mmCIF file of N, CA and C in Angstrom:
data_model
loop_
_atom_site.group_PDB
_atom_site.id
_atom_site.type_symbol
_atom_site.label_atom_id
_atom_site.label_comp_id
_atom_site.label_asym_id
_atom_site.label_seq_id
_atom_site.Cartn_x
_atom_site.Cartn_y
_atom_site.Cartn_z
ATOM 1 N N UNK A 1 179.061 -138.522 -38.798
ATOM 2 C CA UNK A 1 178.620 -138.078 -39.887
ATOM 3 C C UNK A 1 179.357 -138.523 -41.153
ATOM 4 N N UNK A 2 180.672 -138.928 -40.962
ATOM 5 C CA UNK A 2 181.429 -139.173 -42.021
ATOM 6 C C UNK A 2 180.801 -140.513 -42.796
ATOM 7 N N UNK A 3 180.168 -141.425 -42.125
ATOM 8 C CA UNK A 3 179.573 -142.645 -42.646
ATOM 9 C C UNK A 3 178.602 -142.060 -43.829
ATOM 10 N N UNK A 4 178.111 -141.143 -43.759
ATOM 11 C CA UNK A 4 177.042 -140.836 -44.584
ATOM 12 C C UNK A 4 177.366 -140.120 -45.813
ATOM 13 N N UNK A 5 178.691 -139.925 -45.871
ATOM 14 C CA UNK A 5 179.140 -139.205 -47.174
ATOM 15 C C UNK A 5 178.780 -140.183 -48.398
ATOM 16 N N UNK A 6 178.797 -139.470 -49.687
ATOM 17 C CA UNK A 6 178.544 -140.276 -50.790
ATOM 18 C C UNK A 6 179.657 -141.079 -51.201
ATOM 19 N N UNK A 7 179.196 -142.343 -51.501
ATOM 20 C CA UNK A 7 180.263 -143.339 -51.945
ATOM 21 C C UNK A 7 180.679 -144.239 -50.957
ATOM 22 N N UNK A 8 180.391 -143.983 -49.767
ATOM 23 C CA UNK A 8 180.760 -144.759 -48.889
ATOM 24 C C UNK A 8 179.723 -146.065 -48.474
ATOM 25 N N UNK A 9 180.309 -147.127 -47.722
ATOM 26 C CA UNK A 9 179.449 -148.177 -47.578
ATOM 27 C C UNK A 9 178.932 -148.183 -46.335
ATOM 28 N N UNK A 10 177.664 -148.483 -46.085
ATOM 29 C CA UNK A 10 177.008 -148.345 -44.787
ATOM 30 C C UNK A 10 177.021 -149.728 -44.245
ATOM 31 N N UNK A 11 177.551 -149.592 -42.739
ATOM 32 C CA UNK A 11 177.760 -150.924 -42.036
ATOM 33 C C UNK A 11 176.463 -151.402 -41.482
ATOM 34 N N UNK A 12 175.342 -150.599 -41.539
ATOM 35 C CA UNK A 12 174.203 -150.972 -40.932
ATOM 36 C C UNK A 12 173.230 -150.857 -42.144
ATOM 37 N N UNK A 13 172.319 -152.023 -42.502
ATOM 38 C CA UNK A 13 171.536 -151.981 -43.531
ATOM 39 C C UNK A 13 170.273 -151.150 -43.233
ATOM 40 N N UNK A 14 169.532 -150.633 -43.966
ATOM 41 C CA UNK A 14 168.533 -150.020 -43.747
ATOM 42 C C UNK A 14 167.378 -150.655 -43.613
ATOM 43 N N UNK A 15 167.369 -151.951 -44.261
ATOM 44 C CA UNK A 15 166.070 -152.833 -44.005
ATOM 45 C C UNK A 15 165.994 -153.269 -42.692
ATOM 46 N N UNK A 16 165.111 -153.226 -41.903
ATOM 47 C CA UNK A 16 164.976 -153.506 -40.673
ATOM 48 C C UNK A 16 165.706 -152.497 -39.631
ATOM 49 N N UNK A 17 166.071 -151.549 -40.043
ATOM 50 C CA UNK A 17 166.886 -150.551 -39.341
ATOM 51 C C UNK A 17 166.018 -149.715 -38.498
ATOM 52 N N UNK A 18 166.211 -149.367 -37.295
ATOM 53 C CA UNK A 18 165.159 -148.438 -36.593
ATOM 54 C C UNK A 18 165.357 -147.041 -36.997
ATOM 55 N N UNK A 19 166.171 -146.692 -38.129
ATOM 56 C CA UNK A 19 166.373 -145.258 -38.554
ATOM 57 C C UNK A 19 164.740 -145.055 -39.419
ATOM 58 N N UNK A 20 164.375 -146.082 -40.149
ATOM 59 C CA UNK A 20 163.157 -146.119 -40.998
ATOM 60 C C UNK A 20 161.962 -145.834 -40.190
ATOM 61 N N UNK A 21 161.904 -146.433 -38.996
ATOM 62 C CA UNK A 21 160.537 -146.337 -37.942
ATOM 63 C C UNK A 21 160.680 -144.881 -37.516
ATOM 64 N N UNK A 22 161.758 -144.476 -36.934
ATOM 65 C CA UNK A 22 161.770 -142.803 -36.645
ATOM 66 C C UNK A 22 161.441 -141.920 -37.798
ATOM 67 N N UNK A 23 161.934 -142.164 -38.819
ATOM 68 C CA UNK A 23 161.679 -141.317 -39.978
ATOM 69 C C UNK A 23 160.322 -141.344 -40.422
ATOM 70 N N UNK A 24 159.694 -142.530 -40.284
ATOM 71 C CA UNK A 24 158.251 -142.528 -40.580
ATOM 72 C C UNK A 24 157.404 -141.562 -39.659
ATOM 73 N N UNK A 25 157.827 -141.655 -38.370
ATOM 74 C CA UNK A 25 157.153 -140.807 -37.431
ATOM 75 C C UNK A 25 157.253 -139.261 -37.597
ATOM 76 N N UNK A 26 158.631 -138.927 -37.788
ATOM 77 C CA UNK A 26 158.808 -137.433 -37.677
ATOM 78 C C UNK A 26 158.740 -136.836 -39.328
ATOM 79 N N UNK A 27 158.388 -137.597 -40.234
ATOM 80 C CA UNK A 27 158.278 -136.939 -41.507
ATOM 81 C C UNK A 27 157.052 -136.847 -41.978
ATOM 82 N N UNK A 28 156.065 -137.130 -41.302
ATOM 83 C CA UNK A 28 154.917 -137.002 -41.702
ATOM 84 C C UNK A 28 154.361 -135.566 -41.956
ATOM 85 N N UNK A 29 153.152 -135.413 -42.564
ATOM 86 C CA UNK A 29 152.886 -133.992 -42.855
ATOM 87 C C UNK A 29 153.002 -132.930 -41.995
ATOM 88 N N UNK A 30 152.783 -133.224 -40.428
ATOM 89 C CA UNK A 30 152.577 -132.205 -39.450
ATOM 90 C C UNK A 30 153.735 -132.350 -38.409
ATOM 91 N N UNK A 31 154.164 -133.238 -38.223
ATOM 92 C CA UNK A 31 155.279 -133.665 -36.933
ATOM 93 C C UNK A 31 156.233 -132.445 -36.926
ATOM 94 N N UNK A 32 156.924 -132.266 -38.143
ATOM 95 C CA UNK A 32 158.126 -131.438 -38.303
ATOM 96 C C UNK A 32 157.402 -130.126 -37.918
ATOM 97 N N UNK A 33 156.576 -129.508 -38.566
ATOM 98 C CA UNK A 33 155.992 -128.498 -38.386
ATOM 99 C C UNK A 33 155.549 -128.206 -36.910
ATOM 100 N N UNK A 34 154.965 -129.047 -36.256
ATOM 101 C CA UNK A 34 154.555 -128.798 -34.694
ATOM 102 C C UNK A 34 155.751 -128.550 -34.103
ATOM 103 N N UNK A 35 156.719 -129.383 -34.328
ATOM 104 C CA UNK A 35 158.036 -129.446 -33.564
ATOM 105 C C UNK A 35 158.698 -128.100 -33.644
ATOM 106 N N UNK A 36 158.731 -127.554 -34.825
ATOM 107 C CA UNK A 36 159.330 -126.234 -35.053
ATOM 108 C C UNK A 36 158.651 -124.983 -34.304
ATOM 109 N N UNK A 37 157.068 -125.207 -34.347
ATOM 110 C CA UNK A 37 156.419 -124.199 -33.629
ATOM 111 C C UNK A 37 156.879 -124.269 -31.979
ATOM 112 N N UNK A 38 156.814 -125.765 -31.619
ATOM 113 C CA UNK A 38 157.112 -125.608 -30.059
ATOM 114 C C UNK A 38 158.385 -125.626 -29.815
ATOM 115 N N UNK A 39 159.415 -125.446 -30.749
ATOM 116 C CA UNK A 39 160.713 -125.016 -30.489
ATOM 117 C C UNK A 39 160.753 -123.477 -30.010
ATOM 118 N N UNK A 40 160.001 -122.776 -30.670
ATOM 119 C CA UNK A 40 159.819 -121.518 -30.335
ATOM 120 C C UNK A 40 159.254 -120.994 -28.797
ATOM 121 N N UNK A 41 158.408 -121.947 -28.347
ATOM 122 C CA UNK A 41 157.988 -121.985 -27.051
ATOM 123 C C UNK A 41 156.989 -122.576 -26.876
ATOM 124 N N UNK A 42 156.789 -123.138 -25.399
ATOM 125 C CA UNK A 42 155.571 -124.135 -25.227
ATOM 126 C C UNK A 42 154.322 -123.356 -25.694
ATOM 127 N N UNK A 43 153.167 -124.076 -26.031
ATOM 128 C CA UNK A 43 152.028 -123.701 -26.731
ATOM 129 C C UNK A 43 150.876 -124.531 -26.210
ATOM 130 N N UNK A 44 149.735 -123.852 -26.232
ATOM 131 C CA UNK A 44 148.347 -124.426 -25.832
ATOM 132 C C UNK A 44 147.927 -125.001 -27.215
ATOM 133 N N UNK A 45 146.774 -125.994 -26.902
ATOM 134 C CA UNK A 45 146.430 -126.541 -28.067
ATOM 135 C C UNK A 45 145.684 -125.341 -29.146
ATOM 136 N N UNK A 46 144.941 -124.355 -28.699
ATOM 137 C CA UNK A 46 144.368 -123.496 -29.552
ATOM 138 C C UNK A 46 145.566 -122.433 -30.270
ATOM 139 N N UNK A 47 146.522 -122.110 -29.495
ATOM 140 C CA UNK A 47 147.763 -121.404 -30.101
ATOM 141 C C UNK A 47 148.149 -122.305 -31.271
ATOM 142 N N UNK A 48 148.342 -123.532 -31.059
ATOM 143 C CA UNK A 48 148.943 -124.396 -32.271
ATOM 144 C C UNK A 48 147.899 -124.348 -33.569
ATOM 145 N N UNK A 49 146.516 -124.387 -32.948
ATOM 146 C CA UNK A 49 145.678 -124.205 -34.034
ATOM 147 C C UNK A 49 145.690 -123.192 -34.935
ATOM 148 N N UNK A 50 145.969 -121.847 -34.333
ATOM 149 C CA UNK A 50 146.187 -120.685 -34.911
ATOM 150 C C UNK A 50 147.364 -120.525 -35.747
ATOM 151 N N UNK A 51 148.443 -121.214 -35.112
ATOM 152 C CA UNK A 51 149.647 -120.891 -35.889
ATOM 153 C C UNK A 51 149.569 -121.855 -37.184
ATOM 154 N N UNK A 52 148.909 -123.062 -37.228
ATOM 155 C CA UNK A 52 148.715 -124.070 -38.466
ATOM 156 C C UNK A 52 147.191 -124.011 -38.555
ATOM 157 N N UNK A 53 146.856 -123.072 -39.287
ATOM 158 C CA UNK A 53 145.188 -123.023 -39.660
ATOM 159 C C UNK A 53 144.638 -124.100 -40.531
ATOM 160 N N UNK A 54 145.413 -124.637 -41.298
ATOM 161 C CA UNK A 54 145.116 -125.748 -42.064
ATOM 162 C C UNK A 54 145.227 -127.187 -41.499
ATOM 163 N N UNK A 55 145.576 -127.204 -40.304
ATOM 164 C CA UNK A 55 145.364 -128.719 -39.758
ATOM 165 C C UNK A 55 144.104 -128.680 -38.920
ATOM 166 N N UNK A 56 143.544 -130.049 -38.988
ATOM 167 C CA UNK A 56 142.109 -130.114 -38.411
ATOM 168 C C UNK A 56 142.519 -130.380 -36.997
ATOM 169 N N UNK A 57 141.436 -130.190 -36.189
ATOM 170 C CA UNK A 57 141.483 -130.404 -34.889
ATOM 171 C C UNK A 57 141.832 -131.650 -34.577
ATOM 172 N N UNK A 58 141.390 -132.706 -35.336
ATOM 173 C CA UNK A 58 141.578 -134.229 -35.086
ATOM 174 C C UNK A 58 142.957 -134.469 -35.382
ATOM 175 N N UNK A 59 143.429 -134.076 -36.519
ATOM 176 C CA UNK A 59 144.710 -134.320 -37.052
ATOM 177 C C UNK A 59 145.762 -133.759 -35.868
ATOM 178 N N UNK A 60 145.560 -132.407 -35.407
ATOM 179 C CA UNK A 60 146.336 -131.777 -34.318
ATOM 180 C C UNK A 60 146.438 -132.777 -33.081
ATOM 181 N N UNK A 61 145.279 -133.362 -32.568
ATOM 182 C CA UNK A 61 145.141 -133.953 -31.604
ATOM 183 C C UNK A 61 145.961 -135.375 -31.800
ATOM 184 N N UNK A 62 145.725 -136.040 -32.990
ATOM 185 C CA UNK A 62 146.432 -137.243 -33.240
ATOM 186 C C UNK A 62 147.923 -137.133 -33.387
ATOM 187 N N UNK A 63 148.275 -136.093 -33.793
ATOM 188 C CA UNK A 63 149.765 -135.810 -34.115
ATOM 189 C C UNK A 63 150.426 -135.394 -32.687
ATOM 190 N N UNK A 64 149.936 -134.710 -31.967
ATOM 191 C CA UNK A 64 150.444 -134.278 -30.605
ATOM 192 C C UNK A 64 150.590 -135.572 -29.633
ATOM 193 N N UNK A 65 149.383 -136.299 -29.635
ATOM 194 C CA UNK A 65 149.571 -137.456 -29.094
ATOM 195 C C UNK A 65 150.585 -138.354 -29.429
ATOM 196 N N UNK A 66 150.690 -138.601 -30.801
ATOM 197 C CA UNK A 66 151.970 -139.543 -31.437
ATOM 198 C C UNK A 66 153.250 -138.883 -30.830
ATOM 199 N N UNK A 67 153.299 -137.659 -30.932
ATOM 200 C CA UNK A 67 154.635 -137.080 -30.595
ATOM 201 C C UNK A 67 154.936 -137.043 -29.028
ATOM 202 N N UNK A 68 153.911 -137.155 -28.153
ATOM 203 C CA UNK A 68 153.825 -137.385 -26.730
ATOM 204 C C UNK A 68 154.256 -138.788 -26.588
ATOM 205 N N UNK A 69 153.673 -139.559 -27.315
ATOM 206 C CA UNK A 69 154.067 -141.219 -27.028
ATOM 207 C C UNK A 69 155.489 -141.537 -27.344
ATOM 208 N N UNK A 70 155.822 -140.856 -28.501
ATOM 209 C CA UNK A 70 157.417 -140.954 -28.854
ATOM 210 C C UNK A 70 158.416 -140.229 -27.922
ATOM 211 N N UNK A 71 158.027 -139.509 -26.942
ATOM 212 C CA UNK A 71 158.784 -138.782 -26.085
ATOM 213 C C UNK A 71 159.447 -137.613 -26.525
ATOM 214 N N UNK A 72 158.617 -137.046 -27.706
ATOM 215 C CA UNK A 72 159.225 -135.766 -28.234
ATOM 216 C C UNK A 72 158.472 -134.618 -27.732
ATOM 217 N N UNK A 73 157.324 -134.765 -27.129
ATOM 218 C CA UNK A 73 156.411 -133.542 -26.585
ATOM 219 C C UNK A 73 155.936 -133.970 -25.184
ATOM 220 N N UNK A 74 155.793 -132.963 -24.317
ATOM 221 C CA UNK A 74 155.364 -133.148 -22.960
ATOM 222 C C UNK A 74 154.128 -132.361 -22.893
ATOM 223 N N UNK A 75 152.949 -133.181 -22.636
ATOM 224 C CA UNK A 75 151.654 -132.617 -22.301
ATOM 225 C C UNK A 75 151.620 -131.972 -20.843
ATOM 226 N N UNK A 76 151.276 -130.798 -20.550
ATOM 227 C CA UNK A 76 151.036 -130.429 -19.040
ATOM 228 C C UNK A 76 149.629 -130.050 -18.846
ATOM 229 N N UNK A 77 148.791 -130.530 -18.077
ATOM 230 C CA UNK A 77 147.513 -130.055 -17.792
ATOM 231 C C UNK A 77 147.714 -129.123 -16.479
ATOM 232 N N UNK A 78 146.884 -128.050 -16.641
ATOM 233 C CA UNK A 78 146.747 -127.124 -15.544
ATOM 234 C C UNK A 78 145.401 -127.065 -14.883
ATOM 235 N N UNK A 79 145.282 -127.238 -13.546
ATOM 236 C CA UNK A 79 144.106 -127.245 -12.972
ATOM 237 C C UNK A 79 143.331 -126.006 -12.713
ATOM 238 N N UNK A 80 143.047 -125.659 -13.875
ATOM 239 C CA UNK A 80 142.096 -124.559 -14.183
ATOM 240 C C UNK A 80 140.533 -124.942 -14.618
ATOM 241 N N UNK A 81 139.657 -123.999 -14.369
ATOM 242 C CA UNK A 81 138.367 -124.154 -15.006
ATOM 243 C C UNK A 81 138.096 -123.184 -16.232
ATOM 244 N N UNK A 82 137.815 -123.793 -17.458
ATOM 245 C CA UNK A 82 138.277 -125.273 -17.458
ATOM 246 C C UNK A 82 139.584 -125.807 -17.573
ATOM 247 N N UNK A 83 139.847 -126.884 -17.705
ATOM 248 C CA UNK A 83 141.558 -127.457 -17.626
ATOM 249 C C UNK A 83 142.061 -126.699 -18.777
ATOM 250 N N UNK A 84 143.217 -126.331 -18.571
ATOM 251 C CA UNK A 84 144.117 -125.977 -19.943
ATOM 252 C C UNK A 84 145.267 -126.859 -19.892
ATOM 253 N N UNK A 85 145.558 -126.940 -21.092
ATOM 254 C CA UNK A 85 146.797 -128.055 -21.531
ATOM 255 C C UNK A 85 147.800 -127.415 -22.437
ATOM 256 N N UNK A 86 148.969 -127.540 -22.011
ATOM 257 C CA UNK A 86 150.155 -126.824 -22.723
ATOM 258 C C UNK A 86 151.073 -127.905 -23.139
ATOM 259 N N UNK A 87 151.784 -127.812 -24.423
ATOM 260 C CA UNK A 87 152.644 -128.713 -24.749
ATOM 261 C C UNK A 87 153.831 -127.958 -25.150
ATOM 262 N N UNK A 88 154.877 -128.881 -24.832
ATOM 263 C CA UNK A 88 156.416 -128.398 -24.721
ATOM 264 C C UNK A 88 157.528 -129.419 -25.318
ATOM 265 N N UNK A 89 158.165 -129.198 -25.915
ATOM 266 C CA UNK A 89 159.250 -130.332 -26.418
ATOM 267 C C UNK A 89 159.865 -130.670 -25.130
ATOM 268 N N UNK A 90 160.264 -131.988 -25.126
ATOM 269 C CA UNK A 90 161.103 -132.629 -24.181
ATOM 270 C C UNK A 90 162.622 -132.342 -24.774
ATOM 271 N N UNK A 91 163.545 -132.759 -23.894
ATOM 272 C CA UNK A 91 164.990 -132.824 -24.365
ATOM 273 C C UNK A 91 165.100 -133.602 -25.500
ATOM 274 N N UNK A 92 164.431 -134.710 -25.851
ATOM 275 C CA UNK A 92 164.569 -135.382 -27.013
ATOM 276 C C UNK A 92 164.071 -134.806 -28.096
ATOM 277 N N UNK A 93 162.610 -134.025 -27.887
ATOM 278 C CA UNK A 93 162.134 -133.342 -29.126
ATOM 279 C C UNK A 93 163.320 -132.054 -29.351
ATOM 280 N N UNK A 94 163.541 -131.549 -28.200
ATOM 281 C CA UNK A 94 164.652 -130.329 -28.539
ATOM 282 C C UNK A 94 165.867 -130.672 -29.535
ATOM 283 N N UNK A 95 166.181 -131.949 -29.263
ATOM 284 C CA UNK A 95 167.329 -132.505 -30.205
ATOM 285 C C UNK A 95 167.024 -132.622 -31.621
ATOM 286 N N UNK A 96 165.826 -132.487 -31.993
ATOM 287 C CA UNK A 96 165.455 -132.680 -33.391
ATOM 288 C C UNK A 96 165.355 -131.344 -33.989
ATOM 289 N N UNK A 97 165.512 -130.278 -33.396
ATOM 290 C CA UNK A 97 165.341 -128.871 -33.822
ATOM 291 C C UNK A 97 166.649 -128.367 -34.893
ATOM 292 N N UNK A 98 167.710 -128.874 -34.346
ATOM 293 C CA UNK A 98 169.152 -128.464 -35.193
ATOM 294 C C UNK A 98 168.930 -129.316 -36.397
ATOM 295 N N UNK A 99 168.626 -130.519 -36.459
ATOM 296 C CA UNK A 99 168.607 -131.327 -37.685
ATOM 297 C C UNK A 99 167.561 -130.781 -38.690
ATOM 298 N N UNK A 100 166.380 -130.479 -38.011
ATOM 299 C CA UNK A 100 165.124 -129.994 -38.902
ATOM 300 C C UNK A 100 165.582 -128.621 -39.306
ATOM 301 N N UNK A 101 166.372 -127.875 -38.645
ATOM 302 C CA UNK A 101 166.802 -126.578 -39.294
ATOM 303 C C UNK A 101 167.658 -126.709 -40.270
ATOM 304 N N UNK A 102 168.574 -127.449 -40.204
ATOM 305 C CA UNK A 102 169.388 -127.813 -41.560
ATOM 306 C C UNK A 102 168.589 -128.270 -42.656
ATOM 307 N N UNK A 103 167.663 -129.155 -42.447
ATOM 308 C CA UNK A 103 166.772 -129.644 -43.482
ATOM 309 C C UNK A 103 165.818 -128.363 -44.036
ATOM 310 N N UNK A 104 165.358 -127.471 -43.106
ATOM 311 C CA UNK A 104 164.522 -126.331 -43.592
ATOM 312 C C UNK A 104 165.351 -125.558 -44.472
ATOM 313 N N UNK A 105 166.671 -125.205 -44.089
ATOM 314 C CA UNK A 105 167.719 -124.526 -44.870
ATOM 315 C C UNK A 105 168.062 -125.006 -46.358
ATOM 316 N N UNK A 106 168.022 -126.451 -46.229
ATOM 317 C CA UNK A 106 168.268 -127.137 -47.472
ATOM 318 C C UNK A 106 167.293 -126.997 -48.321
ATOM 319 N N UNK A 107 165.943 -127.049 -47.881
ATOM 320 C CA UNK A 107 164.762 -126.881 -48.515
ATOM 321 C C UNK A 107 164.719 -125.737 -49.244
ATOM 322 N N UNK A 108 164.966 -124.586 -48.521
ATOM 323 C CA UNK A 108 164.808 -123.105 -48.934
ATOM 324 C C UNK A 108 165.776 -122.938 -50.028
ATOM 325 N N UNK A 109 166.931 -123.545 -49.904
ATOM 326 C CA UNK A 109 168.098 -123.228 -50.951
ATOM 327 C C UNK A 109 167.914 -124.053 -52.065
ATOM 328 N N UNK A 110 166.958 -125.065 -52.066
ATOM 329 C CA UNK A 110 166.917 -125.914 -53.271
ATOM 330 C C UNK A 110 165.377 -126.087 -53.885
ATOM 331 N N UNK A 111 164.410 -125.498 -53.182
ATOM 332 C CA UNK A 111 163.101 -125.872 -53.623
ATOM 333 C C UNK A 111 162.949 -125.203 -55.161
ATOM 334 N N UNK A 112 163.645 -124.310 -55.617
ATOM 335 C CA UNK A 112 163.411 -123.744 -56.925
ATOM 336 C C UNK A 112 164.010 -124.820 -58.055
ATOM 337 N N UNK A 113 165.239 -125.518 -57.502
ATOM 338 C CA UNK A 113 165.747 -126.483 -58.512
ATOM 339 C C UNK A 113 164.952 -127.670 -58.547
ATOM 340 N N UNK A 114 164.331 -128.133 -57.373
ATOM 341 C CA UNK A 114 163.229 -129.300 -57.430
ATOM 342 C C UNK A 114 162.091 -128.876 -58.303
ATOM 343 N N UNK A 115 161.582 -127.686 -58.289
ATOM 344 C CA UNK A 115 160.505 -127.205 -59.149
ATOM 345 C C UNK A 115 160.831 -127.203 -60.488
ATOM 346 N N UNK A 116 162.020 -126.789 -60.891
ATOM 347 C CA UNK A 116 162.605 -126.926 -62.199
ATOM 348 C C UNK A 116 162.602 -128.270 -62.739
ATOM 349 N N UNK A 117 163.144 -129.246 -61.911
ATOM 350 C CA UNK A 117 163.378 -130.494 -62.411
ATOM 351 C C UNK A 117 161.968 -131.305 -62.300
ATOM 352 N N UNK A 118 161.059 -131.088 -61.628
ATOM 353 C CA UNK A 118 159.513 -131.451 -61.797
ATOM 354 C C UNK A 118 158.925 -130.952 -63.012
ATOM 355 N N UNK A 119 159.221 -129.728 -63.331
ATOM 356 C CA UNK A 119 158.738 -129.272 -64.727
ATOM 357 C C UNK A 119 159.388 -129.939 -65.748
ATOM 358 N N UNK A 120 160.620 -129.992 -65.705
ATOM 359 C CA UNK A 120 161.200 -130.650 -66.706
ATOM 360 C C UNK A 120 160.763 -132.157 -66.855
ATOM 361 N N UNK A 121 160.699 -132.988 -65.984
ATOM 362 C CA UNK A 121 160.147 -134.362 -66.076
ATOM 363 C C UNK A 121 158.709 -134.263 -66.588
ATOM 364 N N UNK A 122 157.762 -133.502 -65.942
ATOM 365 C CA UNK A 122 156.524 -133.357 -66.564
ATOM 366 C C UNK A 122 156.465 -133.022 -67.902
ATOM 367 N N UNK A 123 157.225 -132.273 -68.377
ATOM 368 C CA UNK A 123 157.341 -131.698 -69.986
ATOM 369 C C UNK A 123 157.708 -133.023 -70.789
ATOM 370 N N UNK A 124 158.795 -133.683 -70.218
ATOM 371 C CA UNK A 124 159.287 -134.934 -71.162
ATOM 372 C C UNK A 124 158.281 -135.924 -70.932
ATOM 373 N N UNK A 125 157.455 -136.122 -69.841
ATOM 374 C CA UNK A 125 156.361 -137.183 -69.832
ATOM 375 C C UNK A 125 155.117 -136.950 -70.726
ATOM 376 N N UNK A 126 154.933 -135.544 -70.931
ATOM 377 C CA UNK A 126 153.680 -135.069 -71.948
ATOM 378 C C UNK A 126 154.118 -135.273 -73.266
ATOM 379 N N UNK A 127 155.379 -135.169 -73.653
ATOM 380 C CA UNK A 127 155.885 -135.221 -74.950
ATOM 381 C C UNK A 127 155.707 -136.626 -75.663
#
């Protein structure tokens, strides 16, 4: 963690760095939100739809598939009629919960300052 303190030189360039690819995957509109819901408990598809009502069925399906492909979510199909599917975090997915929690805390603590900065910027742009 010390390598990321302000003013230090990074030993790994960010261009071509795998960090960018990972951040692209987990920082989209829905991934973090779905991971945090699944951190509470495994859920079925329709449970997730109810928890996140503004996500479309198509986008929920795509995001869950991508999270499964990346090894963050495990999909379990139960042999019922009709088949039921449950989604749960893998160990790798669970390892994101603490860093996401810190980011959520930071956002909660600083959202008003960001809103103020935006308003100030927008006011200067309009002048």
